[in-house]
Tab-separated table of C-alpha atoms and ligand atoms in Angstrom:
chain	number	residue	atom	x	y	z
A	1238	MET	CA	-11.420	51.586	45.775
A	1239	PRO	CA	-13.448	53.475	48.460
A	1240	PRO	CA	-12.809	51.842	51.871
A	1241	ILE	CA	-16.405	50.644	52.216
A	1242	PHE	CA	-16.155	48.643	48.956
A	1243	ALA	CA	-12.707	47.377	49.871
A	1244	ARG	CA	-14.160	46.096	53.168
A	1245	ALA	CA	-17.121	44.486	51.372
A	1246	ALA	CA	-14.823	42.825	48.810
A	1247	LYS	CA	-12.588	41.532	51.582
A	1248	SER	CA	-15.440	40.159	53.646
A	1249	ALA	CA	-16.971	38.499	50.540
A	1250	ALA	CA	-13.695	36.676	49.970
A	1251	TRP	CA	-13.514	35.394	53.555
A	1252	PRO	CA	-16.081	32.569	53.369
A	1253	VAL	CA	-14.301	31.031	50.339
A	1254	LEU	CA	-10.940	31.190	52.088
A	1255	ALA	CA	-12.315	29.942	55.395
A	1256	LEU	CA	-14.145	27.034	53.732
A	1257	SER	CA	-11.095	25.958	51.753
A	1258	CYS	CA	-8.890	26.137	54.869
A	1259	LEU	CA	-11.492	24.147	56.801
A	1260	ALA	CA	-11.661	21.537	54.058
A	1261	PHE	CA	-7.890	21.304	53.920
A	1262	GLY	CA	-7.638	21.333	57.724
A	1263	ASN	CA	-9.905	18.262	57.997
A	1264	ALA	CA	-8.094	16.379	55.273
A	1265	SER	CA	-4.730	17.306	56.734
A	1266	ALA	CA	-5.739	16.334	60.280
A	1267	GLN	CA	-6.625	12.904	58.943
A	1268	GLY	CA	-3.421	12.878	56.936
A	1269	THR	CA	-5.425	12.476	53.763
A	1270	TYR	CA	-4.241	15.426	51.674
A	1271	PRO	CA	-4.496	15.132	48.774
A	1272	ASN	CA	-7.748	13.192	48.821
A	1273	HIS	CA	-8.854	13.937	45.264
A	1274	PRO	CA	-7.123	14.792	41.956
A	1275	ILE	CA	-5.038	17.944	41.707
A	1276	SER	CA	-5.296	20.283	38.744
A	1277	LEU	CA	-2.068	21.460	37.090
A	1278	VAL	CA	-2.835	24.387	34.790
A	1279	VAL	CA	-0.703	24.786	31.648
A	1280	PRO	CA	-0.906	28.202	29.948
A	1281	PHE	CA	-0.373	26.893	26.409
A	1282	ALA	CA	-1.787	24.326	23.991
A	1283	ALA	CA	-1.761	20.570	24.586
A	1284	GLY	CA	1.132	18.719	22.996
A	1285	GLY	CA	3.481	21.730	23.188
A	1286	PRO	CA	6.734	22.087	25.139
A	1287	THR	CA	5.210	23.281	28.452
A	1288	ASP	CA	2.545	20.599	28.210
A	1289	VAL	CA	5.203	17.908	27.630
A	1290	VAL	CA	7.049	18.937	30.816
A	1291	ALA	CA	3.773	19.266	32.786
A	1292	ARG	CA	2.419	15.834	31.827
A	1293	SER	CA	5.675	13.979	32.551
A	1294	LEU	CA	6.151	15.888	35.804
A	1295	GLY	CA	2.522	15.331	36.840
A	1296	ALA	CA	2.782	11.588	36.157
A	1297	SER	CA	5.874	11.328	38.342
A	1298	MET	CA	4.549	13.564	41.154
A	1299	SER	CA	1.279	11.642	41.313
A	1300	LYS	CA	3.242	8.498	42.269
A	1301	THR	CA	4.448	10.296	45.433
A	1302	LEU	CA	1.162	12.060	46.170
A	1303	GLY	CA	-1.045	9.001	45.629
A	1304	GLN	CA	-3.468	11.124	43.589
A	1305	SER	CA	-3.659	11.925	39.911
A	1306	ILE	CA	-2.516	15.275	38.655
A	1307	VAL	CA	-4.825	16.390	35.895
A	1308	VAL	CA	-3.298	18.736	33.334
A	1309	GLU	CA	-5.634	21.537	32.286
A	1310	ASN	CA	-4.650	23.603	29.229
A	1311	ARG	CA	-5.934	27.179	29.564
A	1312	THR	CA	-4.585	29.092	26.601
A	1313	GLY	CA	-4.710	32.746	25.655
A	1314	ALA	CA	-3.046	36.147	26.052
A	1315	GLY	CA	0.487	34.703	26.057
A	1316	GLY	CA	-0.173	32.614	29.171
A	1317	THR	CA	-1.702	35.386	31.282
A	1318	LEU	CA	-5.243	33.916	31.230
A	1319	ALA	CA	-3.970	30.762	32.947
A	1320	SER	CA	-2.007	32.743	35.539
A	1321	THR	CA	-5.047	34.915	36.258
A	1322	HIS	CA	-7.188	31.795	36.672
A	1323	VAL	CA	-4.780	30.266	39.197
A	1324	ALA	CA	-4.237	33.548	41.083
A	1325	ARG	CA	-8.025	33.669	41.617
A	1326	ALA	CA	-8.577	29.947	42.298
A	1327	ALA	CA	-9.497	28.664	45.772
A	1328	PRO	CA	-6.272	28.282	47.777
A	1329	ASP	CA	-7.175	24.758	48.818
A	1330	GLY	CA	-4.141	22.830	47.621
A	1331	TYR	CA	-5.896	21.451	44.544
A	1332	THR	CA	-4.951	24.021	41.883
A	1333	PHE	CA	-1.395	24.628	40.694
A	1334	LEU	CA	0.180	26.362	37.716
A	1335	ILE	CA	3.276	25.474	35.757
A	1336	HIS	CA	4.702	28.423	33.877
A	1337	HIS	CA	7.965	29.601	32.368
A	1338	ASN	CA	9.775	32.938	31.867
A	1339	GLY	CA	6.394	34.383	30.828
A	1340	MET	CA	5.532	34.761	34.505
A	1341	ALA	CA	8.410	37.238	34.826
A	1342	THR	CA	7.921	39.105	31.541
A	1343	ALA	CA	4.134	39.603	31.898
A	1344	PRO	CA	4.270	42.658	34.221
A	1345	ALA	CA	6.298	44.620	31.658
A	1346	LEU	CA	4.437	43.290	28.598
A	1347	TYR	CA	0.870	43.764	29.850
A	1348	ARG	CA	-0.143	47.183	31.120
A	1349	LYS	CA	-3.417	45.844	32.539
A	1350	LEU	CA	-2.204	42.613	34.088
A	1351	PRO	CA	-4.919	41.278	36.437
A	1352	PHE	CA	-2.402	39.625	38.779
A	1353	ASN	CA	0.978	40.313	40.317
A	1354	PRO	CA	3.426	37.387	39.983
A	1355	LEU	CA	5.344	38.608	43.028
A	1356	THR	CA	2.406	38.930	45.440
A	1357	ASP	CA	-0.529	36.799	44.245
A	1358	PHE	CA	0.976	33.323	44.405
A	1359	ALA	CA	2.495	30.753	46.702
A	1360	TYR	CA	5.665	29.212	45.296
A	1361	VAL	CA	6.421	25.501	45.058
A	1362	GLY	CA	9.736	25.284	43.205
A	1363	GLN	CA	11.529	25.271	39.877
A	1364	VAL	CA	11.695	22.294	37.553
A	1365	ALA	CA	14.041	22.366	34.565
A	1366	ASP	CA	15.856	24.694	32.187
A	1367	VAL	CA	15.165	24.200	28.505
A	1368	PRO	CA	17.141	25.492	25.501
A	1369	MET	CA	15.379	26.770	22.404
A	1370	THR	CA	16.056	26.009	18.760
A	1371	LEU	CA	15.601	28.254	15.757
A	1372	LEU	CA	13.749	26.307	13.076
A	1373	GLY	CA	12.779	27.018	9.497
A	1374	ARG	CA	10.237	25.202	7.359
A	1375	LYS	CA	11.862	22.320	5.487
A	1376	ASP	CA	11.966	24.130	2.140
A	1377	LEU	CA	13.058	27.569	3.362
A	1378	PRO	CA	16.005	28.504	1.075
A	1379	PRO	CA	18.830	29.151	3.625
A	1380	GLY	CA	20.682	25.944	4.496
A	1381	ASP	CA	22.406	27.151	7.657
A	1382	MET	CA	22.448	30.056	10.104
A	1383	PRO	CA	24.956	32.298	8.279
A	1384	ALA	CA	22.812	31.899	5.137
A	1385	PHE	CA	19.654	32.558	7.186
A	1386	ILE	CA	21.154	35.772	8.600
A	1387	LYS	CA	21.829	37.036	5.060
A	1388	TYR	CA	18.392	35.904	3.829
A	1389	ALA	CA	16.587	37.512	6.793
A	1390	ARG	CA	18.376	40.822	6.334
A	1391	GLU	CA	17.528	40.899	2.634
A	1392	ASN	CA	13.996	39.450	2.812
A	1393	GLY	CA	12.823	40.295	6.353
A	1394	ASP	CA	9.518	41.715	5.135
A	1395	LYS	CA	8.688	38.377	3.481
A	1396	VAL	CA	9.503	36.174	6.501
A	1397	ASN	CA	6.602	34.902	8.636
A	1398	LEU	CA	7.602	34.148	12.209
A	1399	ALA	CA	5.235	32.020	14.310
A	1400	ASN	CA	4.942	32.456	18.069
A	1401	ALA	CA	2.609	31.720	20.973
A	1402	GLY	CA	1.573	35.306	21.693
A	1403	LEU	CA	2.917	38.217	23.717
A	1404	GLY	CA	4.546	36.726	26.802
A	1405	ALA	CA	5.445	33.394	25.247
A	1406	VAL	CA	9.134	32.509	25.103
A	1407	SER	CA	8.781	31.950	21.354
A	1408	GLN	CA	7.759	35.631	21.152
A	1409	LEU	CA	10.639	36.694	23.402
A	1410	CYS	CA	13.151	34.707	21.354
A	1411	GLY	CA	11.690	36.039	18.084
A	1412	MET	CA	11.839	39.607	19.396
A	1413	LEU	CA	15.524	39.254	20.345
A	1414	LEU	CA	16.246	37.549	17.024
A	1415	GLN	CA	14.768	40.384	14.968
A	1416	GLU	CA	16.633	42.905	17.095
A	1417	SER	CA	19.943	41.045	16.659
A	1418	LEU	CA	19.411	40.706	12.911
A	1419	GLY	CA	18.162	44.244	12.437
A	1420	ALA	CA	15.214	42.729	10.544
A	1421	GLN	CA	11.454	43.041	10.895
A	1422	PHE	CA	9.384	39.888	10.310
A	1423	THR	CA	5.626	39.405	10.177
A	1424	THR	CA	4.601	37.601	13.354
A	1425	VAL	CA	1.800	35.044	13.408
A	1426	PRO	CA	0.504	34.208	16.923
A	1427	TYR	CA	-0.928	30.820	17.958
A	1428	ALA	CA	-2.336	29.426	21.223
A	1429	GLY	CA	0.920	27.620	21.860
A	1430	THR	CA	3.885	26.397	19.905
A	1431	ALA	CA	2.168	23.032	19.284
A	1432	PRO	CA	-0.133	24.633	16.671
A	1433	ALA	CA	2.713	26.967	15.618
A	1434	LEU	CA	4.936	23.969	14.858
A	1435	THR	CA	2.094	22.274	12.979
A	1436	ALA	CA	1.903	25.421	10.832
A	1437	LEU	CA	5.678	25.304	10.248
A	1438	LEU	CA	5.522	21.615	9.291
A	1439	GLY	CA	2.675	22.434	6.909
A	1440	GLY	CA	4.670	25.275	5.326
A	1441	GLN	CA	2.179	27.972	6.411
A	1442	VAL	CA	4.880	29.910	8.295
A	1443	ASP	CA	8.619	30.230	7.686
A	1444	VAL	CA	10.357	30.355	11.054
A	1445	LEU	CA	9.761	29.397	14.690
A	1446	CYS	CA	11.887	29.697	17.784
A	1447	ASP	CA	10.814	26.860	20.071
A	1448	GLN	CA	11.873	24.728	23.018
A	1449	THR	CA	13.743	21.458	22.582
A	1450	THR	CA	11.107	19.675	24.695
A	1451	GLN	CA	8.925	19.882	21.600
A	1452	THR	CA	11.360	20.253	18.726
A	1453	ILE	CA	13.923	17.449	19.210
A	1454	PRO	CA	11.740	14.613	17.830
A	1455	HIS	CA	10.982	16.707	14.718
A	1456	ILE	CA	14.650	17.657	14.295
A	1457	LYS	CA	15.713	14.007	14.577
A	1458	ALA	CA	13.053	13.003	12.033
A	1459	ASP	CA	14.428	15.702	9.677
A	1460	ARG	CA	11.047	17.412	9.306
A	1461	VAL	CA	12.392	20.954	9.805
A	1462	LYS	CA	15.456	23.033	9.046
A	1463	LEU	CA	17.521	23.573	12.189
A	1464	TYR	CA	19.466	26.836	12.251
A	1465	GLY	CA	20.858	26.758	15.774
A	1466	VAL	CA	20.365	26.577	19.519
A	1467	THR	CA	19.749	29.647	21.663
A	1468	THR	CA	22.089	28.814	24.559
A	1469	LEU	CA	25.589	30.297	24.840
A	1470	ASP	CA	27.145	26.814	24.671
A	1471	ARG	CA	26.208	23.830	22.511
A	1472	ILE	CA	23.851	21.353	24.136
A	1473	GLN	CA	24.393	17.679	24.824
A	1474	ALA	CA	21.171	16.601	23.094
A	1475	LEU	CA	22.243	18.286	19.798
A	1476	PRO	CA	26.046	18.309	20.015
A	1477	ASP	CA	26.638	19.058	16.311
A	1478	THR	CA	24.323	22.057	16.216
A	1479	PRO	CA	26.033	25.461	16.456
A	1480	THR	CA	24.703	28.101	18.837
A	1481	LEU	CA	23.264	31.273	17.305
A	1482	GLN	CA	26.139	33.129	18.954
A	1483	GLU	CA	28.697	30.913	17.157
A	1484	SER	CA	26.967	31.664	13.855
A	1485	GLY	CA	27.316	35.394	14.245
A	1486	LEU	CA	24.664	36.656	16.693
A	1487	LYS	CA	27.051	37.650	19.476
A	1488	GLY	CA	25.728	37.206	23.017
A	1489	PHE	CA	22.405	35.761	21.817
A	1490	GLU	CA	20.909	33.732	24.664
A	1491	VAL	CA	17.429	32.565	25.584
A	1492	LYS	CA	16.980	29.823	28.137
A	1493	VAL	CA	13.569	28.735	29.371
A	1494	TRP	CA	12.931	27.963	33.042
A	1495	HIS	CA	9.815	26.498	34.635
A	1496	GLY	CA	8.250	27.080	38.036
A	1497	VAL	CA	5.253	25.591	39.848
A	1498	TYR	CA	2.886	28.022	41.593
A	1499	ALA	CA	-0.293	27.908	43.693
A	1500	PRO	CA	-2.807	30.600	44.636
A	1501	LYS	CA	-1.620	32.785	47.507
A	1502	GLY	CA	-2.991	31.451	50.789
A	1503	THR	CA	-2.588	27.774	49.863
A	1504	PRO	CA	-1.901	25.979	53.169
A	1505	PRO	CA	1.840	25.549	53.836
A	1506	GLU	CA	1.231	21.828	54.495
A	1507	ALA	CA	-0.061	21.417	50.930
A	1508	ILE	CA	2.870	23.381	49.509
A	1509	ALA	CA	5.290	21.212	51.507
A	1510	LYS	CA	3.717	17.957	50.258
A	1511	VAL	CA	3.613	19.102	46.652
A	1512	ASN	CA	7.180	20.401	46.907
A	1513	ALA	CA	8.322	17.011	48.270
A	1514	ALA	CA	6.600	15.327	45.309
A	1515	LEU	CA	8.260	17.802	42.938
A	1516	ARG	CA	11.707	17.105	44.389
A	1517	ALA	CA	11.079	13.344	44.180
A	1518	ALA	CA	10.095	13.747	40.504
A	1519	LEU	CA	13.319	15.643	39.819
A	1520	LYS	CA	15.180	12.507	40.963
A	1521	ASP	CA	12.841	10.027	39.254
A	1522	PRO	CA	14.824	8.318	36.434
A	1523	VAL	CA	11.684	8.071	34.251
A	1524	PHE	CA	11.232	11.859	34.370
A	1525	THR	CA	14.906	12.849	34.318
A	1526	GLN	CA	15.759	10.559	31.409
A	1527	LYS	CA	12.897	11.966	29.346
A	1528	MET	CA	14.005	15.528	30.130
A	1529	THR	CA	17.628	14.733	29.192
A	1530	GLU	CA	16.546	13.194	25.872
A	1531	LEU	CA	14.552	16.361	25.170
A	1532	GLY	CA	17.479	18.664	25.942
A	1533	ALA	CA	16.200	19.879	29.333
A	1534	GLU	CA	18.335	20.150	32.447
A	1535	ILE	CA	16.958	19.581	35.951
A	1536	VAL	CA	17.583	22.677	38.110
A	1537	PRO	CA	19.946	22.429	41.091
A	1538	GLU	CA	18.399	21.588	44.489
A	1539	SER	CA	18.653	25.211	45.681
A	1540	LYS	CA	16.122	26.169	42.972
A	1541	GLN	CA	13.732	23.279	43.703
A	1542	THR	CA	12.398	25.095	46.796
A	1543	PRO	CA	9.667	27.741	47.227
A	1544	GLU	CA	12.347	30.284	48.233
A	1545	GLY	CA	14.517	29.309	45.260
A	1546	LEU	CA	11.651	29.979	42.846
A	1547	GLN	CA	10.582	33.229	44.535
A	1548	THR	CA	14.101	34.676	44.522
A	1549	TRP	CA	14.654	33.652	40.896
A	1550	LEU	CA	11.316	35.139	39.822
A	1551	GLN	CA	12.189	38.495	41.416
A	1552	THR	CA	15.549	38.522	39.568
A	1553	GLU	CA	13.859	37.712	36.264
A	1554	VAL	CA	11.080	40.307	36.730
A	1555	ASP	CA	13.786	42.948	37.281
A	1556	LYS	CA	15.926	41.744	34.353
A	1557	TRP	CA	13.181	41.443	31.722
A	1558	GLY	CA	11.288	44.494	32.936
A	1559	GLY	CA	14.275	46.649	31.966
A	1560	ILE	CA	14.829	44.989	28.585
A	1561	ILE	CA	11.151	45.028	27.578
A	1562	ARG	CA	10.499	48.610	28.673
A	1563	LYS	CA	13.559	49.704	26.682
A	1564	ALA	CA	12.265	47.816	23.625
A	1565	GLY	CA	8.861	49.506	24.053
A	1566	VAL	CA	6.922	46.269	23.505
A	1567	TYR	CA	3.631	45.991	25.371
A	1568	ALA	CA	-0.094	45.323	25.135
A	1569	ASP	CA	-2.699	47.750	26.450
B	2967	MLT	C1	4.105	26.266	24.689
B	2967	MLT	O1	4.042	25.410	25.582
B	2967	MLT	O2	3.335	26.271	23.725
B	2967	MLT	C2	5.228	27.275	24.730
B	2967	MLT	O3	5.862	27.262	25.978
B	2967	MLT	C3	4.783	28.601	24.274
B	2967	MLT	C4	5.920	29.579	24.296
B	2967	MLT	O4	6.140	30.174	25.339
B	2967	MLT	O5	6.561	29.797	23.295
């Protein structure tokens, strides 16, 4: 950008920033932050696994903050539309984003990403780690994972795999699955795994890799075929379910992690208050019990901090960047 335009763009942004700081400054001086509802943006469809975590977390955090946290589902482009929205939102302490591994995979997956996860956000902290499950529609022929492996290798071209778009963990898990099996499925993208699971339940797609925060109730109600969990070890919430690694996919591991972000420039006082509310929620028995029932594990205290999230994000950007570039998967 020629310097004159860069200067103009910068000066145009100043009033917005100054006004939001002024507004926050007044509220903070009176000790009233937050003095109206806070928006928590979810990058995927309502009712899905990220939404489930966001709504339970928001309900618990709002008890500490004394203000409601309103969940806003902004779907599209594998979660990148929501991240772009929050990166560009006023840094006034009233807009936050909850996102998962997709925040770290986006820079390698999207060549024209309109934000940088490492420089365009303020970090609040991590929340919970969530295993994934590999599910088939109820009447898919294979009865277990070894049978599914054989079926997928012989019928890969006939298998429809649902996901939530490029950058979703369901896509990441599906990509690793096809690579491990040496099979190529037809992928069917949805705005989140809530509609993807509805399609699986309705028999419109064959397979879905999805988080336990959405799938456990459907597994317990026997509405789907469960082929395995994606963690290296079995999980407490589904103790009789073999891991994919146990069933023959050596080293197969996908674990989902969640972080809470704000636009860069959000006042440190707001970040500190929201972080305190986050840490209180991660000790709140209502929230923790729900997460445990849904297979999720609260992160250790060292990850519940802004620094803990930032350091983890950098590690994940480096890790997935290498894997994705090697796989040659990207959107222009
Ligand atoms: C969702 O909330 O729909 C999921 O997290 C999407 C995904 O990443 O698979």
